[in-house]
Amino acid sequence: MFLEKICIKKFRNIDEANLELNQKTNVIIGENAAGKTSFLEAIDVLSRGRSFRTNKTENLIKDGENQLYVGAYEGTNKKKLEIEKAKKKTKILINNKEEAKQSKLAEELAIQSIHPNSHGLVEGAPSERRSFMDWGLFHVEQNFKNEWSAYTRLLKQRNEALKIKDSEESVWKEKLAPIGENITKLRQNYIDDLKEHLIYTQQEIMPDVELEFYYDKGWPGKNSFIEALNERVKLDTERGYTSCGPQNADLKIVLNKKDAQKVCSRGQQKLIANIMLLSQSKDFLIKKKYPSIILVDDLSAELTLEMQEKVLERLFETKSQIFLTALNDSVLAEVLSEMDANVFHVEHGEIMQ
Ligand SMILES: Nc1ncnc2c1ncn2[C@@H]1O[C@H](COP(=O)(O)OP(=O)(O)O)[C@@H](O)[C@H]1O
Ligand SMILES: [Mg+2]
């Protein structure tokens, strides 16, 4: 998939921009605080309703305005995608038809982002890595979305029963278990599929380390999910919620046989996050037969020039449509300007093509 055109209105310091995009590479160059990151955030908002920098709409709407707008034309499936967001109201249009759910836009636009906080994927809470896995599953595994909504619905019902010590909890538990097993299988298979890409990308980007990934299913030992749930009935009743299951799963990252969270430098965390995202976009391309879209904000942050170049090489290999920001006069800007790309210069929120 790729965006052919984009229109951004009243988004942070951008008043209005109408731009023709390159199917492969788009470079956004400007001084600090010009509006480069804002441009990338607008694309993210069109897909997910929030950006990699904030989930607060009020921060995204231009000061003094009531609503922001992002519209784009997606070239693979040939759809016009639009979002209008006021502080408390969102309007979504696909080919001029109103849609109720943000996930409809997310299905049309698979956006991944690499940004100065990407290291959170390694260092952050398990929820960050669950979001990573579930982003992939949402796009490449047809059943995942329905399984996951069924699971969360049942989990909520069981937790409500546990909270009031209602014996009905066991009815919900019996229903929860098989769906939890399905989700576990889907996630495990997904990680298995990613492994060959992870190994390849790691050898290219971090050849001197050993990097391993393990899916932690969210309950201990070799027990089935129902066995784990049964073992914890007393505990869960005391606590008033279900204390194990796919909602607690994690992706364990191991660097040279040690927990990556405990031993990695910030730079290593960033490289590992990049390896994970790049591998995911390759898997996406193979399974969907068209590429994803990747936003890359400020690649130079904490990566040496040599590393930036290695990541760039792998980025181009994904065949994704890529949006990259770079500071005026930086080496990265120079490298990127020499590519076959659309280059945008941003100044005080004005984007010039
Ligand atoms: N809601 C908003 N309304 C108006 N300006 C904003 C808003 N949010 C942020 N800004 C300003 O927009 C400018 C551009 O920010 P940003 O896109 O992060 O710049 P860059 O990535 O080029 O350094 C900054 O000066 C910032 O203060
Ligand atoms: Mg920025």
XYZ file of C-alpha atoms and ligand atoms in Angstrom:
381
model
C 0.000 0.000 0.000
C 1.078 3.587 -0.451
C -0.277 7.075 -0.182
C -0.457 9.014 -3.450
C -1.623 12.322 -2.045
C -2.204 13.761 1.373
C -4.052 16.777 2.697
C -3.329 17.927 6.264
C -5.288 20.727 7.941
C -5.016 22.396 11.350
C -2.607 19.766 12.610
C -0.132 21.063 15.249
C 1.705 23.934 13.541
C 0.578 22.891 10.044
C -2.271 25.097 8.827
C -2.821 23.389 5.498
C -0.723 21.200 3.217
C -1.660 19.423 -0.012
C 1.109 17.135 -1.146
C 1.914 14.649 -3.894
C 3.812 11.720 -2.436
C 6.438 9.371 -3.801
C 5.442 5.714 -3.843
C 8.793 4.746 -2.338
C 10.705 7.441 -0.483
C 9.622 10.757 0.986
C 12.129 12.932 2.808
C 11.060 15.737 5.133
C 13.773 18.263 5.871
C 13.698 21.287 8.167
C 15.071 23.059 11.224
C 14.139 22.104 14.761
C 10.467 22.759 15.528
C 9.642 23.310 11.840
C 6.899 20.657 11.764
C 8.689 17.531 10.483
C 7.448 15.187 13.188
C 3.983 16.717 12.893
C 3.858 15.640 9.236
C 4.583 12.019 10.230
C 2.113 12.157 13.106
C -0.641 13.218 10.694
C -0.152 9.988 8.731
C -0.232 7.946 11.936
C -3.433 9.671 13.068
C -5.123 8.833 9.792
C -4.466 5.142 10.452
C -4.779 4.776 14.216
C -6.554 7.903 15.423
C -3.563 8.752 17.589
C 0.106 9.341 16.994
C 3.332 7.726 18.138
C 3.898 10.880 20.189
C 0.537 11.362 21.874
C -2.940 9.913 22.226
C -4.415 13.256 23.241
C -6.299 14.826 20.354
C -6.184 18.255 21.963
C -2.390 18.270 21.583
C -2.707 17.506 17.891
C -5.302 20.117 16.946
C -3.682 23.385 15.944
C -3.809 25.926 18.764
C -6.923 28.058 18.519
C -8.731 25.625 16.176
C -11.555 23.180 16.923
C -10.672 20.260 14.720
C -7.949 18.737 12.630
C -8.308 16.975 9.287
C -6.169 14.421 7.438
C -7.223 12.980 4.101
C -5.249 10.790 1.728
C -5.613 8.656 -1.341
C -4.303 5.104 -0.927
C -2.998 3.774 -4.232
C -3.031 -0.049 -3.890
C -6.675 -0.541 -2.984
C -7.599 2.845 -4.456
C -9.425 4.329 -1.527
C -9.968 7.825 -0.270
C -9.370 7.857 3.472
C -10.320 10.754 5.712
C -10.400 11.623 9.369
C -11.654 14.709 11.115
C -10.970 14.968 14.825
C -12.390 17.426 17.298
C -11.549 17.140 21.000
C -14.396 14.711 21.684
C -15.626 13.717 18.257
C -14.104 11.762 15.402
C -15.508 11.457 11.904
C -14.131 8.766 9.613
C -14.797 8.510 5.893
C -13.734 5.786 3.476
C -14.586 6.635 -0.126
C -16.943 9.331 1.221
C -18.878 6.799 3.301
C -18.945 7.335 7.033
C -17.503 4.545 9.194
C -17.909 4.142 12.936
C -14.675 2.386 13.799
C -11.087 3.570 13.696
C -10.036 -0.019 12.967
C -11.567 0.369 9.479
C -8.934 2.979 8.699
C -6.214 0.941 10.413
C -7.086 -1.973 8.121
C -6.615 0.216 5.055
C -3.378 1.740 6.279
C -0.744 -0.415 7.956
C 1.637 2.099 9.468
C 4.780 1.286 11.419
C 6.963 3.897 13.007
C 10.568 4.225 14.086
C 11.054 7.257 16.312
C 13.207 8.550 19.157
C 11.160 6.546 21.688
C 11.293 3.251 19.792
C 13.647 1.830 22.405
C 10.505 1.534 24.562
C 9.724 -1.591 22.574
C 12.651 -3.300 24.311
C 12.840 -1.399 27.575
C 9.160 -0.712 28.176
C 6.334 -2.735 29.703
C 5.128 -6.056 28.188
C 2.131 -4.165 26.772
C 4.477 -2.487 24.262
C 5.608 -5.843 22.926
C 2.062 -7.203 22.927
C 1.034 -4.208 20.805
C 3.918 -4.992 18.473
C 2.809 -8.610 18.015
C -0.861 -7.735 17.790
C -0.240 -5.049 15.138
C 1.187 -7.796 12.936
C -1.543 -10.283 13.755
C -4.277 -7.712 13.161
C -2.989 -7.228 9.627
C -1.837 -10.683 8.567
C -4.052 -13.082 10.497
C -7.718 -12.901 9.535
C -9.061 -14.536 12.701
C -7.099 -12.552 15.194
C -9.331 -9.510 15.505
C -12.454 -11.553 16.261
C -10.667 -13.912 18.625
C -9.195 -11.012 20.510
C -12.479 -9.136 20.891
C -14.209 -12.337 22.051
C -11.412 -12.911 24.548
C -11.481 -9.409 26.029
C -15.269 -9.519 26.300
C -15.189 -12.810 28.236
C -12.286 -11.641 30.365
C -14.228 -8.558 31.391
C -17.239 -10.686 32.299
C -15.154 -13.093 34.350
C -13.389 -10.245 36.126
C -16.717 -8.670 37.022
C -17.872 -11.989 38.497
C -14.587 -12.400 40.404
C -14.897 -8.915 41.838
C -18.238 -9.715 43.468
C -17.191 -13.306 44.285
C -19.905 -14.716 42.050
C -19.497 -18.438 41.265
C -20.557 -17.626 37.674
C -16.855 -16.881 37.161
C -16.311 -20.575 36.395
C -18.739 -20.414 33.444
C -16.731 -17.538 31.978
C -13.477 -19.330 32.788
C -14.512 -22.396 30.778
C -15.336 -20.164 27.807
C -12.202 -18.084 28.178
C -9.768 -21.002 28.143
C -10.131 -22.281 24.538
C -10.067 -18.754 23.066
C -6.990 -17.952 25.160
C -5.326 -21.068 23.723
C -6.203 -19.959 20.177
C -4.720 -16.525 20.704
C -1.598 -18.102 22.157
C -1.233 -20.344 19.127
C -1.698 -17.434 16.714
C 0.883 -15.335 18.519
C 3.348 -18.214 18.787
C 3.041 -18.997 15.082
C 3.461 -15.325 14.264
C 6.697 -15.099 16.245
C 7.921 -18.309 14.571
C 7.248 -16.726 11.171
C 9.121 -13.580 12.170
C 12.181 -15.499 13.332
C 13.837 -15.992 9.940
C 13.508 -12.260 9.234
C 14.716 -11.398 12.722
C 17.816 -13.538 12.304
C 18.591 -12.173 8.849
C 18.082 -8.533 9.840
C 20.054 -8.958 13.038
C 23.002 -10.440 11.144
C 22.994 -7.404 8.878
C 22.565 -4.762 11.580
C 24.059 -6.255 14.767
C 26.282 -9.100 13.563
C 28.384 -9.272 16.727
C 25.677 -10.322 19.142
C 23.378 -13.257 19.617
C 19.763 -12.225 19.745
C 16.853 -14.511 20.617
C 13.124 -13.981 20.975
C 10.722 -16.116 23.006
C 6.987 -15.809 23.333
C 5.940 -15.848 26.974
C 2.313 -16.919 26.918
C 1.259 -15.180 30.130
C 0.985 -18.121 32.482
C 3.742 -20.204 34.036
C 5.020 -23.665 33.214
C 3.809 -26.242 30.751
C 0.226 -26.192 31.961
C -2.640 -25.675 29.582
C -4.483 -22.393 30.048
C -7.445 -24.060 31.743
C -5.086 -25.815 34.185
C -3.405 -22.499 34.976
C -6.782 -20.813 35.472
C -7.972 -23.640 37.724
C -4.839 -23.459 39.846
C -5.406 -19.766 40.431
C -9.116 -19.669 41.194
C -8.531 -18.891 44.867
C -5.935 -16.231 44.151
C -7.999 -14.640 41.391
C -11.077 -14.534 43.621
C -9.057 -12.794 46.329
C -7.650 -10.305 43.841
C -10.886 -9.813 41.944
C -9.395 -10.332 38.485
C -7.872 -12.965 36.198
C -4.177 -12.895 36.967
C -2.824 -14.935 34.067
C -3.433 -15.365 30.350
C -2.700 -13.772 26.973
C -3.459 -10.341 28.464
C -0.205 -10.802 30.436
C 1.875 -12.260 27.606
C 5.258 -10.897 26.628
C 7.932 -11.268 24.002
C 11.166 -11.993 25.827
C 14.241 -10.572 24.151
C 17.553 -12.223 24.975
C 20.907 -10.675 24.067
C 23.957 -12.920 24.461
C 21.962 -15.221 26.760
C 20.947 -12.337 29.035
C 17.695 -10.457 29.441
C 17.976 -7.614 26.900
C 16.092 -5.259 29.218
C 18.848 -5.612 31.793
C 21.968 -5.479 29.606
C 21.305 -3.353 26.506
C 22.546 0.176 25.995
C 20.071 2.727 24.676
C 21.685 2.448 21.245
C 21.344 -1.353 21.276
C 17.710 -1.072 22.322
C 17.073 1.178 19.334
C 18.769 -1.231 16.963
C 16.782 -4.173 18.333
C 13.543 -2.181 17.969
C 14.512 -1.414 14.371
C 15.288 -5.075 13.700
C 11.870 -6.065 15.053
C 9.976 -3.492 12.977
C 11.911 -4.247 9.807
C 11.295 -7.982 10.222
C 7.631 -7.338 10.765
C 7.323 -5.315 7.572
C 9.009 -8.110 5.597
C 6.557 -10.641 6.968
C 3.749 -8.222 6.102
C 4.961 -7.911 2.505
C 5.183 -11.685 2.050
C 1.764 -12.393 3.515
C -0.189 -9.444 2.136
C 1.643 -9.237 -1.218
C 1.912 -5.475 -0.830
C 4.128 -3.440 1.476
C 3.327 -1.467 4.627
C 4.110 2.202 5.210
C 6.987 3.128 7.517
C 7.471 6.460 9.288
C 11.013 7.170 10.409
C 11.440 10.166 12.667
C 14.905 11.410 13.457
C 16.931 8.291 12.707
C 20.101 10.101 13.744
C 19.069 10.172 17.411
C 21.596 7.985 19.207
C 22.643 5.964 16.161
C 26.049 6.403 14.548
C 26.153 7.306 10.890
C 27.308 3.782 10.055
C 24.291 2.358 11.882
C 21.919 4.826 10.232
C 23.166 3.689 6.841
C 22.722 0.030 7.725
C 19.175 0.634 8.941
C 18.417 2.661 5.802
C 19.619 -0.170 3.566
C 17.300 -2.628 5.312
C 14.471 -0.111 5.236
C 14.641 0.146 1.483
C 14.692 -3.638 1.262
C 11.216 -3.802 2.828
C 9.813 -2.115 -0.323
C 7.582 -0.062 1.963
C 6.626 3.500 1.285
C 8.930 5.382 3.618
C 8.657 8.818 5.195
C 11.898 10.042 6.779
C 12.667 13.245 8.620
C 16.078 14.884 8.820
C 17.484 18.139 10.143
C 18.573 20.823 7.691
C 22.256 20.504 6.806
C 22.641 17.123 8.545
C 24.613 14.301 6.971
C 21.405 12.255 6.938
C 19.634 15.015 4.978
C 22.507 14.991 2.507
C 22.414 11.206 2.084
C 18.634 11.206 1.672
C 18.550 14.112 -0.774
C 20.648 12.105 -3.196
C 18.036 9.368 -3.394
C 15.251 9.017 -5.861
C 12.732 10.588 -3.523
C 10.227 13.375 -3.050
C 11.855 15.950 -0.811
C 9.757 18.291 1.311
C 11.152 21.353 3.041
C 9.325 22.406 6.173
C 9.486 25.887 7.713
C 7.182 27.138 10.482
C 4.551 24.542 9.608
C 4.630 25.309 5.897
C 5.533 22.298 3.767
C 7.088 23.027 0.388
C 7.492 20.420 -2.286
N -1.251 21.940 18.862
C -0.307 22.737 18.344
N -0.639 23.899 17.734
C 0.294 24.695 17.222
N 1.617 24.419 17.251
C 1.996 23.283 17.848
C 1.062 22.389 18.422
N 1.733 21.337 18.932
C 3.031 21.576 18.703
N 3.199 22.741 18.054
C 4.450 23.348 17.595
O 4.718 22.839 16.314
C 6.093 22.976 16.047
C 6.580 21.793 15.230
O 6.810 20.678 16.036
P 7.484 19.352 15.462
O 6.664 18.797 14.393
O 7.783 18.516 16.643
O 8.850 19.925 14.848
P 10.133 19.153 14.270
O 9.853 17.710 14.249
O 10.357 19.735 12.909
O 11.265 19.490 15.205
C 6.784 23.209 17.367
O 7.207 24.554 17.424
C 5.688 22.986 18.384
O 5.823 23.816 19.489
Mg 10.835 16.241 15.333
